[in-house]
Amino acid sequence: MRIYEHEAKQLLRQAGVSVPGSELASTAAQAQEAAQRLGGPVVLKPQTMIKARGKAGLIAFADTPQEAGQAAGELLGREHAGEKIDTLLVEAKVGFDQELYLGITVDYTEGCPVFIASSEGGVEIESVAQEHPERVIKRSISPGQGLTKEQAGEIADFLCPPKDGAVDRSDELRRIIAALYGVYTKFDCEMLEVNPLVLAGGSFLALDATAAIDEDALFRQAEMVRPRGQSEAEFELEKDHRKRGWTFLRMEGDIGILSSGAGITMAILDLMRAGGGRPANFLDTAQMNRQGIYDAFHLFLDDPAIKTVLVNIFAGLNRCDDLALGIQDFMTEYRPSFPVVVRMVGNREDEGREILRQVGIEAIAGLEDSVTQVIKITESLS
Amino acid sequence: MRIYEHEAKQLLRQAGVSVPGSELASTAAQAQEAAQRLGGPVVLKPQTMIKARGKAGLIAFADTPQEAGQAAGELLGREHAGEKIDTLLVEAKVGFDQELYLGITVDYTEGCPVFIASSEGGVEIESVAQEHPERVIKRSISPGQGLTKEQAGEIADFLCPPKDGAVDRSDELRRIIAALYGVYTKFDCEMLEVNPLVLAGGSFLALDATAAIDEDALFRQAEMVRPRGQSEAEFELEKDHRKRGWTFLRMEGDIGILSSGAGITMAILDLMRAGGGRPANFLDTAQMNRQGIYDAFHLFLDDPAIKTVLVNIFAGLNRCDDLALGIQDFMTEYRPSFPVVVRMVGNREDEGREILRQVGIEAIAGLEDSVTQVIKITESLS
Amino acid sequence: MSIIAFKDTKVLVQGITGSAARHHTKNMLAYGTRIVAGVRPGAGGQEVEGVPVFNSVAEACASRPIDASILFIPAAGVKAAALDAMENGIKLVVIVTEHVPLQDAMAIMEAKRRLGATIIGPNTPGMISPPEKTMLGFVPARYFRPGPVGLASRSGTLTYEFVSRLTAAGLGQSTCIGVGGDRIVGLRFREALRKFQDDPQTEAVVLVGEIGGTMEEEAAELVAGGAVTKPVVTYVAGHTAPEGTKVGHAGAIVSGTRGTMKSKLAAFERAGIGVALEPAQVVKLLQEALK
Amino acid sequence: MSIIAFKDTKVLVQGITGSAARHHTKNMLAYGTRIVAGVRPGAGGQEVEGVPVFNSVAEACASRPIDASILFIPAAGVKAAALDAMENGIKLVVIVTEHVPLQDAMAIMEAKRRLGATIIGPNTPGMISPPEKTMLGFVPARYFRPGPVGLASRSGTLTYEFVSRLTAAGLGQSTCIGVGGDRIVGLRFREALRKFQDDPQTEAVVLVGEIGGTMEEEAAELVAGGAVTKPVVTYVAGHTAPEGTKVGHAGAIVSGTRGTMKSKLAAFERAGIGVALEPAQVVKLLQEALK
């Protein structure tokens, strides 16, 4: 079962391989908004099983959001090779210095995975292998041992031979190579291909990705299949949330809410509405930790309607300082435009408060107080 | 996870509950052809999760294939409640004498299934239950015991009370009631509803059906989920075939092929093409028996391109007489317009030949002879 | 005293060798819970936190008396494990697992009725009886104190929020139960209420509800019928949720006439039950009730 | 003589208590196969068709010598069962199951190489050695006769078709092997050819191939390299299939340069191997070869 480019990229991103910023769009208006948010020129790519979309003239480029909307309007609804285009990946256009090929497939004769890499990316690997075999490296992998460090190193050195005076990118490449193999085994892939992997602004990005999941393994890859009545875009979002154990529901308001547990979150929504605030979402996360709270903040990052965010932490089983570090990580990395109000009580509360102060946040102890506070700030921004 | 009407109906049909003849269509032309094949007036129903399609004006009726094509053209592509209509169920319009309601849901308080039935079908069961509670019967089911014979009998008698002089339909209703409960448990339903079940031409038909599968049980209902990149119609077909263990591939030709095993089927295709015949399909079935061969014949029944059918039976582990009975069942019930050529050797060959003679088929022993024969007949029909 | 689980309740941990199970076993033991055995097919003879592990529930039950079991088992295996416990005579089973299939939950509830067992959950952080120093689950024990308030809640996180406020206000707890967030759960508000009514130590009861389902209505009907005479205070999360939206736990789909906030509040009013519209009111209402 | 399985090959049946396993165990025993044990966790001590059942492969192997195992195990459990057999020293494992996940198949093949075992399948009706009265699988035994022809086939149904014609023409068989219809299988044509070459009873070999995969090309290269001197006759199903269509077994995707019918026929021609374009020619080509 082949999966869509955006799905393959999501698997890669989760494994720590960078991909260009992107959003899914199924209407011209959505594409235009997506381009607006992404900023700068974008690429519009139909999410279909059609191969060689570029050759078929199904990939569009746009310099402005208006152009993106127009191009999306022309692509959406078109039929090609029996498939109707109903979803586009709107992706930041990336300029690059070098294109590589990385792929994992199966050696059916020996019954083992094979890693294939080439210094020639962006073209069909079969033709490179025929015309310039010296530009291709293949390594058979032992399923038991997995891809060894030595193999990853060999492949990385082949792709980017260490040169005097040049930046050594071998470590990053090794990491990407290992991540690819991790995705390949974890998701029961028959085939996983990044073509091209590009060097852009000094680091590597997966510009296109293809994957096929072994249909005989779907019984243990249930999250790879989409329930009926759900669009690809909805499915995509839900899948991500489900994987993290989140229930996320976007509503009309402007105050983002980051809390753990359905009951307390509903209580916060009640308090907020009663106080005249407009909650932007319902979120129920599983048990929270530093990484989890950092990840959850991303829900609000690309949402222009969010004016403020309220975080509620009741550290009964977890620790305030750990969660505060997650907030600190996010604030330091993204410097978000929205003010963040934090209610925090529980284990290691004082240590947590101290950490938040370093990013200019004074934690509030009372739940009701925190709700009142976030509403006040939100109103002052209107 | 709600499933589509056509899926729910398929589950019912497989469980022995009759449904009107129907086909899926995703273009106006397909809808027109479907109406042509079905013959007579048809109903066109969007396959979406939209509730109360009738009230929303999303159900169309057509007396002729031309009208069906036109109505389909108007429905397809429309958006309603956030869903785009991309697939229609084109179904034979059925006149009826009586509408009943049958449904199974969960009593969340007691934690057991409840069978609900009403002599008022075609309307919302909640309003019937409020306004005319005497027209509704509810029976709690023990998950361990299942729906008992007594309960099925009570429900059937309630719906169609035995009357002097009237035909007793109680047995058929009991069977349908039991079949519904079978589907409910087998497919981990949260809810299964036939509304209405109609009495048409003396027997019962499920005119509309709704079902929701428990998402927490999808790990053991893998066949209910659709691979990406497959249209609903393709998925539907493949699902049915996969369930039966069939690999079926429709090709361009006019000679239907019914055989078991990939290798021998490919060999038959080779022989046929070499002899100038045009095979209509590739079919690989699992081990065949009387019911299986009877079912497989239906692949050719609604296909106007099929001129003849070649059956190949090599009864190594199974028996010729059993398979011959399946062919006899089909020929007797459907009297198909296409001639059927049978190659048959193996266990109980003589008995099988005798059975086939009763439906006017003289079995052939040689594989090559049978291929030559079917090509000759096909040519004579052109 | 408390309800359901006591000082001398002997507890089995099914699936004890998993990492979450190990962690929670340690915490439960530290709190005082008498965990006497664990089960994990194939791990018989091992020990986890000093607790002997058996290959099967039957083996464990044959070796020593067992009163209760807590399951740390993946959703697909919960039905078999719960049935196994009940069929071996265990009368209290706590199921923390989320996403148990509906039909499995129904089979468990039928077995519960047939065998006269009590099921807590599925999808619950469990329960705690502070006067008895017994916890079956993973609530943050440091917030709980022995006292006169019985609490049953559909939400784990709200339980912690309320209990910390109760404790801060000097109101300890007799027993606190997470009844579970699933659509089908074993012990419901009405059963909890009956038990709290019969418990001499419990002087007042807090019910923490949510929109959706009919547990709140059932509880109100029990109170209205006169079966519960102790003061009952309730809080229901989601009272501002728009009708027709699906929020909160899996079952919280607001539709029809029962299960809505309106239906719940009306039922409480008919029964004369105090309703806190904001969390802060719970403590106040309780303090008044206990005067 | 035969290859791979013999009169005294002692066979284990894994998953012996399933209904298909019972049925085929009966048939194999009737044909003469020496089935000495079965395995089914939890069913130790039972008997199936007079064969003692053990709880594990290790138990069965400890109780008596075992040379081969045939698995009647659902796809999700095949990897564990096959590894279990090989790690307990069993050198021949027949896997009839279809839809074994690819990564599981790869793990099995690695274990096979590491432990020096032979795997037949997955997705095969198995094998039969008529001179040795031994069958591991479920081919219709009545069509097989002892004789000089070795046969390896990617298709079960075509095997029966050809064998019935061989037998009718007086050409008995030394061993017939269904190598399996999956993309990854254990014993491939090249290994079968080597074994037939070394078997004194086998005088000629029939290979029944299919489009897709490269098994036919590998066999042709072996013959072209001189490692096989006995006459080889081949038939390849699907030679009129349009390029790019996916027909037949899961792996039969015609694409690229190897795996196509053209590539297979060219390889056979280079190796001087007789190719039957129609089924009827197989018998003729064999008769000529054996003259």
PDB file of C-alpha atoms in Angstrom, chain A residues 18-149:
ATOM      1  CA  SER A  18      13.879  17.615   8.463  1.00  0.00           C
ATOM      2  CA  VAL A  19      11.318  18.354   5.770  1.00  0.00           C
ATOM      3  CA  PRO A  20      10.232  21.702   4.371  1.00  0.00           C
ATOM      4  CA  GLY A  21       7.407  23.505   6.166  1.00  0.00           C
ATOM      5  CA  SER A  22       4.075  22.551   4.627  1.00  0.00           C
ATOM      6  CA  GLU A  23       0.318  22.363   5.011  1.00  0.00           C
ATOM      7  CA  LEU A  24      -2.398  20.351   3.329  1.00  0.00           C
ATOM      8  CA  ALA A  25      -5.076  22.173   1.356  1.00  0.00           C
ATOM      9  CA  SER A  26      -8.178  20.921  -0.346  1.00  0.00           C
ATOM     10  CA  THR A  27      -9.539  24.239  -1.587  1.00  0.00           C
ATOM     11  CA  ALA A  28      -7.912  27.162  -3.362  1.00  0.00           C
ATOM     12  CA  ALA A  29      -8.641  29.388  -0.359  1.00  0.00           C
ATOM     13  CA  GLN A  30      -6.892  26.988   1.988  1.00  0.00           C
ATOM     14  CA  ALA A  31      -3.906  26.855  -0.323  1.00  0.00           C
ATOM     15  CA  GLN A  32      -3.720  30.632  -0.396  1.00  0.00           C
ATOM     16  CA  GLU A  33      -3.894  30.851   3.395  1.00  0.00           C
ATOM     17  CA  ALA A  34      -1.299  28.137   3.731  1.00  0.00           C
ATOM     18  CA  ALA A  35       1.047  30.018   1.412  1.00  0.00           C
ATOM     19  CA  GLN A  36       0.413  33.156   3.441  1.00  0.00           C
ATOM     20  CA  ARG A  37       1.383  31.401   6.647  1.00  0.00           C
ATOM     21  CA  LEU A  38       4.382  29.680   5.140  1.00  0.00           C
ATOM     22  CA  GLY A  39       5.588  32.983   3.689  1.00  0.00           C
ATOM     23  CA  GLY A  40       7.712  33.220   0.535  1.00  0.00           C
ATOM     24  CA  PRO A  41       7.429  31.106  -2.608  1.00  0.00           C
ATOM     25  CA  VAL A  42       5.723  27.727  -2.367  1.00  0.00           C
ATOM     26  CA  VAL A  43       5.396  24.477  -4.291  1.00  0.00           C
ATOM     27  CA  LEU A  44       1.958  22.875  -4.730  1.00  0.00           C
ATOM     28  CA  LYS A  45       2.028  19.112  -5.015  1.00  0.00           C
ATOM     29  CA  PRO A  46      -1.031  16.915  -5.572  1.00  0.00           C
ATOM     30  CA  GLN A  47      -1.270  14.187  -2.949  1.00  0.00           C
ATOM     31  CA  THR A  48      -2.074  11.291  -5.213  1.00  0.00           C
ATOM     32  CA  MET A  49      -0.534   7.987  -6.121  1.00  0.00           C
ATOM     33  CA  ILE A  50       0.381   9.358  -9.551  1.00  0.00           C
ATOM     34  CA  LYS A  51       4.047   8.796 -10.255  1.00  0.00           C
ATOM     35  CA  ALA A  52       6.283  11.386 -11.866  1.00  0.00           C
ATOM     36  CA  ARG A  53       3.948  14.258 -11.072  1.00  0.00           C
ATOM     37  CA  GLY A  54       6.511  16.751 -12.310  1.00  0.00           C
ATOM     38  CA  LYS A  55       6.656  15.255 -15.800  1.00  0.00           C
ATOM     39  CA  ALA A  56       2.865  15.152 -15.923  1.00  0.00           C
ATOM     40  CA  GLY A  57       2.790  18.903 -15.238  1.00  0.00           C
ATOM     41  CA  LEU A  58       1.018  18.412 -11.933  1.00  0.00           C
ATOM     42  CA  ILE A  59       3.424  20.342  -9.747  1.00  0.00           C
ATOM     43  CA  ALA A  60       2.951  24.085  -9.566  1.00  0.00           C
ATOM     44  CA  PHE A  61       5.095  26.882  -8.163  1.00  0.00           C
ATOM     45  CA  ALA A  62       3.824  30.138  -6.762  1.00  0.00           C
ATOM     46  CA  ASP A  63       5.610  33.247  -5.564  1.00  0.00           C
ATOM     47  CA  THR A  64       2.694  34.845  -3.740  1.00  0.00           C
ATOM     48  CA  PRO A  65      -0.304  33.573  -1.773  1.00  0.00           C
ATOM     49  CA  GLN A  66      -2.563  34.879  -4.580  1.00  0.00           C
ATOM     50  CA  GLU A  67      -0.650  32.860  -7.153  1.00  0.00           C
ATOM     51  CA  ALA A  68      -0.804  29.830  -4.862  1.00  0.00           C
ATOM     52  CA  GLY A  69      -4.574  30.128  -4.617  1.00  0.00           C
ATOM     53  CA  GLN A  70      -4.871  30.410  -8.362  1.00  0.00           C
ATOM     54  CA  ALA A  71      -2.544  27.498  -9.058  1.00  0.00           C
ATOM     55  CA  ALA A  72      -4.387  25.375  -6.504  1.00  0.00           C
ATOM     56  CA  GLY A  73      -7.687  26.188  -8.188  1.00  0.00           C
ATOM     57  CA  GLU A  74      -6.277  24.914 -11.461  1.00  0.00           C
ATOM     58  CA  LEU A  75      -4.898  21.704  -9.969  1.00  0.00           C
ATOM     59  CA  LEU A  76      -7.753  20.735  -7.669  1.00  0.00           C
ATOM     60  CA  GLY A  77     -10.434  18.682  -9.317  1.00  0.00           C
ATOM     61  CA  ARG A  78      -8.231  17.689 -12.244  1.00  0.00           C
ATOM     62  CA  GLU A  79      -8.181  14.051 -13.110  1.00  0.00           C
ATOM     63  CA  HIS A  80      -5.035  12.260 -14.096  1.00  0.00           C
ATOM     64  CA  ALA A  81      -4.463   8.556 -14.694  1.00  0.00           C
ATOM     65  CA  GLY A  82      -7.835   7.794 -13.155  1.00  0.00           C
ATOM     66  CA  GLU A  83      -7.170   9.739  -9.965  1.00  0.00           C
ATOM     67  CA  LYS A  84      -8.861  12.972  -9.037  1.00  0.00           C
ATOM     68  CA  ILE A  85      -6.706  15.593  -7.333  1.00  0.00           C
ATOM     69  CA  ASP A  86      -8.464  16.589  -4.129  1.00  0.00           C
ATOM     70  CA  THR A  87      -5.634  17.436  -1.757  1.00  0.00           C
ATOM     71  CA  LEU A  88      -2.487  19.484  -2.272  1.00  0.00           C
ATOM     72  CA  LEU A  89       0.618  19.721  -0.194  1.00  0.00           C
ATOM     73  CA  VAL A  90       1.534  23.402  -0.054  1.00  0.00           C
ATOM     74  CA  GLU A  91       5.195  23.442   0.799  1.00  0.00           C
ATOM     75  CA  ALA A  92       7.805  26.143   1.271  1.00  0.00           C
ATOM     76  CA  LYS A  93      10.009  26.271  -1.831  1.00  0.00           C
ATOM     77  CA  VAL A  94      13.561  25.405  -0.925  1.00  0.00           C
ATOM     78  CA  GLY A  95      16.682  26.429  -2.833  1.00  0.00           C
ATOM     79  CA  PHE A  96      19.476  23.904  -2.569  1.00  0.00           C
ATOM     80  CA  ASP A  97      23.083  23.169  -3.416  1.00  0.00           C
ATOM     81  CA  GLN A  98      23.109  19.418  -3.831  1.00  0.00           C
ATOM     82  CA  GLU A  99      20.646  16.573  -4.450  1.00  0.00           C
ATOM     83  CA  LEU A 100      21.152  13.066  -3.072  1.00  0.00           C
ATOM     84  CA  TYR A 101      19.190   9.841  -3.315  1.00  0.00           C
ATOM     85  CA  LEU A 102      18.459   7.585  -0.330  1.00  0.00           C
ATOM     86  CA  GLY A 103      16.253   4.541  -0.522  1.00  0.00           C
ATOM     87  CA  ILE A 104      15.555   1.240   1.179  1.00  0.00           C
ATOM     88  CA  THR A 105      14.003  -1.653  -0.658  1.00  0.00           C
ATOM     89  CA  VAL A 106      13.948  -5.432  -0.483  1.00  0.00           C
ATOM     90  CA  ASP A 107      16.341  -7.885  -2.061  1.00  0.00           C
ATOM     91  CA  TYR A 108      13.749 -10.539  -2.810  1.00  0.00           C
ATOM     92  CA  THR A 109      16.351 -13.114  -3.772  1.00  0.00           C
ATOM     93  CA  GLU A 110      18.285 -12.958  -0.534  1.00  0.00           C
ATOM     94  CA  GLY A 111      15.288 -11.896   1.530  1.00  0.00           C
ATOM     95  CA  CYS A 112      16.857  -8.885   3.197  1.00  0.00           C
ATOM     96  CA  PRO A 113      16.597  -5.087   3.089  1.00  0.00           C
ATOM     97  CA  VAL A 114      18.977  -3.142   0.877  1.00  0.00           C
ATOM     98  CA  PHE A 115      20.023   0.437   1.412  1.00  0.00           C
ATOM     99  CA  ILE A 116      20.650   2.265  -1.846  1.00  0.00           C
ATOM    100  CA  ALA A 117      22.167   5.713  -1.974  1.00  0.00           C
ATOM    101  CA  SER A 118      23.474   7.911  -4.730  1.00  0.00           C
ATOM    102  CA  SER A 119      25.211  11.214  -5.133  1.00  0.00           C
ATOM    103  CA  GLU A 120      22.784  11.825  -7.995  1.00  0.00           C
ATOM    104  CA  GLY A 121      19.419  12.751  -6.535  1.00  0.00           C
ATOM    105  CA  GLY A 122      16.263  14.009  -8.149  1.00  0.00           C
ATOM    106  CA  VAL A 123      16.370  11.550 -11.035  1.00  0.00           C
ATOM    107  CA  GLU A 124      15.362   7.907 -11.430  1.00  0.00           C
ATOM    108  CA  ILE A 125      17.736   5.726  -9.500  1.00  0.00           C
ATOM    109  CA  GLU A 126      17.419   2.891 -12.029  1.00  0.00           C
ATOM    110  CA  SER A 127      18.892   5.013 -14.804  1.00  0.00           C
ATOM    111  CA  VAL A 128      21.708   6.284 -12.587  1.00  0.00           C
ATOM    112  CA  ALA A 129      22.489   2.698 -11.588  1.00  0.00           C
ATOM    113  CA  GLN A 130      22.705   1.701 -15.254  1.00  0.00           C
ATOM    114  CA  GLU A 131      24.581   4.668 -16.630  1.00  0.00           C
ATOM    115  CA  HIS A 132      26.805   5.593 -13.698  1.00  0.00           C
ATOM    116  CA  PRO A 133      27.049   2.577 -11.407  1.00  0.00           C
ATOM    117  CA  GLU A 134      29.996   4.225  -9.660  1.00  0.00           C
ATOM    118  CA  ARG A 135      27.646   6.885  -8.331  1.00  0.00           C
ATOM    119  CA  VAL A 136      25.496   4.347  -6.510  1.00  0.00           C
ATOM    120  CA  ILE A 137      26.217   2.454  -3.305  1.00  0.00           C
ATOM    121  CA  LYS A 138      24.210  -0.564  -2.118  1.00  0.00           C
ATOM    122  CA  ARG A 139      24.425  -2.266   1.239  1.00  0.00           C
ATOM    123  CA  SER A 140      22.518  -5.399   2.264  1.00  0.00           C
ATOM    124  CA  ILE A 141      21.172  -5.184   5.796  1.00  0.00           C
ATOM    125  CA  SER A 142      20.854  -7.992   8.291  1.00  0.00           C
ATOM    126  CA  PRO A 143      17.282  -7.800   9.636  1.00  0.00           C
ATOM    127  CA  GLY A 144      18.507  -9.031  13.002  1.00  0.00           C
ATOM    128  CA  GLN A 145      21.395  -6.621  13.422  1.00  0.00           C
ATOM    129  CA  GLY A 146      19.790  -3.761  11.568  1.00  0.00           C
ATOM    130  CA  LEU A 147      21.780  -1.184   9.662  1.00  0.00           C
ATOM    131  CA  THR A 148      25.155  -1.073  11.384  1.00  0.00           C
ATOM    132  CA  LYS A 149      27.031   2.073  12.318  1.00  0.00           C
TER     133      LYS A 149
END
